[in-house]
Amino acid sequence: MTVSIVSPSAAAVKPRRHPRFRREDIPAPEIDPVLKAFGRHIARSFHRGVVYTSPP
């Protein structure tokens, strides 16, 4: 039995930008402080080069 590995063409795996949902701005006082802190945590970590992935 011969095993061969078949890989897709480069065009098939070309990365694409995900479409961004356009939403209205939320007034700052309405944003939960815990959520704001989490956003700042992610922004600082991203700036330092830490990569977050979603859980499986």
PDB file of C-alpha atoms in Angstrom:
ATOM      1  CA  MET A   1       0.000   0.000   0.000  1.00  0.00           C
ATOM      2  CA  THR A   2       1.434   3.363  -1.034  1.00  0.00           C
ATOM      3  CA  VAL A   3       0.605   6.436   1.010  1.00  0.00           C
ATOM      4  CA  SER A   4       0.800   9.868  -0.554  1.00  0.00           C
ATOM      5  CA  ILE A   5       0.193  13.263   0.974  1.00  0.00           C
ATOM      6  CA  VAL A   6      -1.994  15.577  -1.054  1.00  0.00           C
ATOM      7  CA  SER A   7      -1.830  19.248  -0.160  1.00  0.00           C
ATOM      8  CA  PRO A   8      -4.231  21.913  -1.411  1.00  0.00           C
ATOM      9  CA  SER A   9      -3.094  24.570  -3.851  1.00  0.00           C
ATOM     10  CA  ALA A  10      -1.969  27.962  -2.558  1.00  0.00           C
ATOM     11  CA  ALA A  11      -5.129  29.591  -3.951  1.00  0.00           C
ATOM     12  CA  ALA A  12      -7.311  27.231  -1.919  1.00  0.00           C
ATOM     13  CA  VAL A  13      -5.685  28.215   1.379  1.00  0.00           C
ATOM     14  CA  LYS A  14      -5.184  31.909   0.667  1.00  0.00           C
ATOM     15  CA  PRO A  15      -5.874  33.861   3.858  1.00  0.00           C
ATOM     16  CA  ARG A  16      -8.780  36.293   3.644  1.00  0.00           C
ATOM     17  CA  ARG A  17      -9.846  39.095   5.935  1.00  0.00           C
ATOM     18  CA  HIS A  18     -13.036  38.386   7.811  1.00  0.00           C
ATOM     19  CA  PRO A  19     -15.841  40.864   7.171  1.00  0.00           C
ATOM     20  CA  ARG A  20     -16.303  43.311  10.013  1.00  0.00           C
ATOM     21  CA  PHE A  21     -19.790  43.902  11.337  1.00  0.00           C
ATOM     22  CA  ARG A  22     -20.706  47.586  11.265  1.00  0.00           C
ATOM     23  CA  ARG A  23     -22.373  48.594  14.498  1.00  0.00           C
ATOM     24  CA  GLU A  24     -23.217  51.825  16.262  1.00  0.00           C
ATOM     25  CA  ASP A  25     -20.796  53.167  18.859  1.00  0.00           C
ATOM     26  CA  ILE A  26     -21.632  52.372  22.474  1.00  0.00           C
ATOM     27  CA  PRO A  27     -21.440  55.311  24.897  1.00  0.00           C
ATOM     28  CA  ALA A  28     -18.483  54.857  27.284  1.00  0.00           C
ATOM     29  CA  PRO A  29     -20.591  54.907  30.489  1.00  0.00           C
ATOM     30  CA  GLU A  30     -22.621  51.934  29.220  1.00  0.00           C
ATOM     31  CA  ILE A  31     -19.563  49.649  28.882  1.00  0.00           C
ATOM     32  CA  ASP A  32     -19.040  47.289  31.822  1.00  0.00           C
ATOM     33  CA  PRO A  33     -15.782  48.183  33.664  1.00  0.00           C
ATOM     34  CA  VAL A  34     -14.819  44.488  33.802  1.00  0.00           C
ATOM     35  CA  LEU A  35     -15.159  44.255  30.024  1.00  0.00           C
ATOM     36  CA  LYS A  36     -13.085  47.435  29.591  1.00  0.00           C
ATOM     37  CA  ALA A  37     -10.336  45.994  31.796  1.00  0.00           C
ATOM     38  CA  PHE A  38     -10.352  42.747  29.826  1.00  0.00           C
ATOM     39  CA  GLY A  39     -10.006  44.708  26.575  1.00  0.00           C
ATOM     40  CA  ARG A  40      -7.053  46.644  27.994  1.00  0.00           C
ATOM     41  CA  HIS A  41      -5.476  43.370  29.134  1.00  0.00           C
ATOM     42  CA  ILE A  42      -5.772  41.897  25.628  1.00  0.00           C
ATOM     43  CA  ALA A  43      -4.432  45.099  24.023  1.00  0.00           C
ATOM     44  CA  ARG A  44      -1.386  45.163  26.334  1.00  0.00           C
ATOM     45  CA  SER A  45      -0.719  41.472  25.790  1.00  0.00           C
ATOM     46  CA  PHE A  46      -1.049  41.887  22.021  1.00  0.00           C
ATOM     47  CA  HIS A  47       1.380  44.809  22.141  1.00  0.00           C
ATOM     48  CA  ARG A  48       3.866  42.612  24.044  1.00  0.00           C
ATOM     49  CA  GLY A  49       3.508  39.863  21.450  1.00  0.00           C
ATOM     50  CA  VAL A  50       1.347  37.368  23.352  1.00  0.00           C
ATOM     51  CA  VAL A  51      -0.988  35.515  21.002  1.00  0.00           C
ATOM     52  CA  TYR A  52      -4.444  34.506  22.211  1.00  0.00           C
ATOM     53  CA  THR A  53      -6.402  31.712  20.606  1.00  0.00           C
ATOM     54  CA  SER A  54      -9.951  30.714  21.301  1.00  0.00           C
ATOM     55  CA  PRO A  55     -10.444  27.558  23.374  1.00  0.00           C
ATOM     56  CA  PRO A  56     -11.171  24.346  21.476  1.00  0.00           C
TER      57      PRO A  56
END
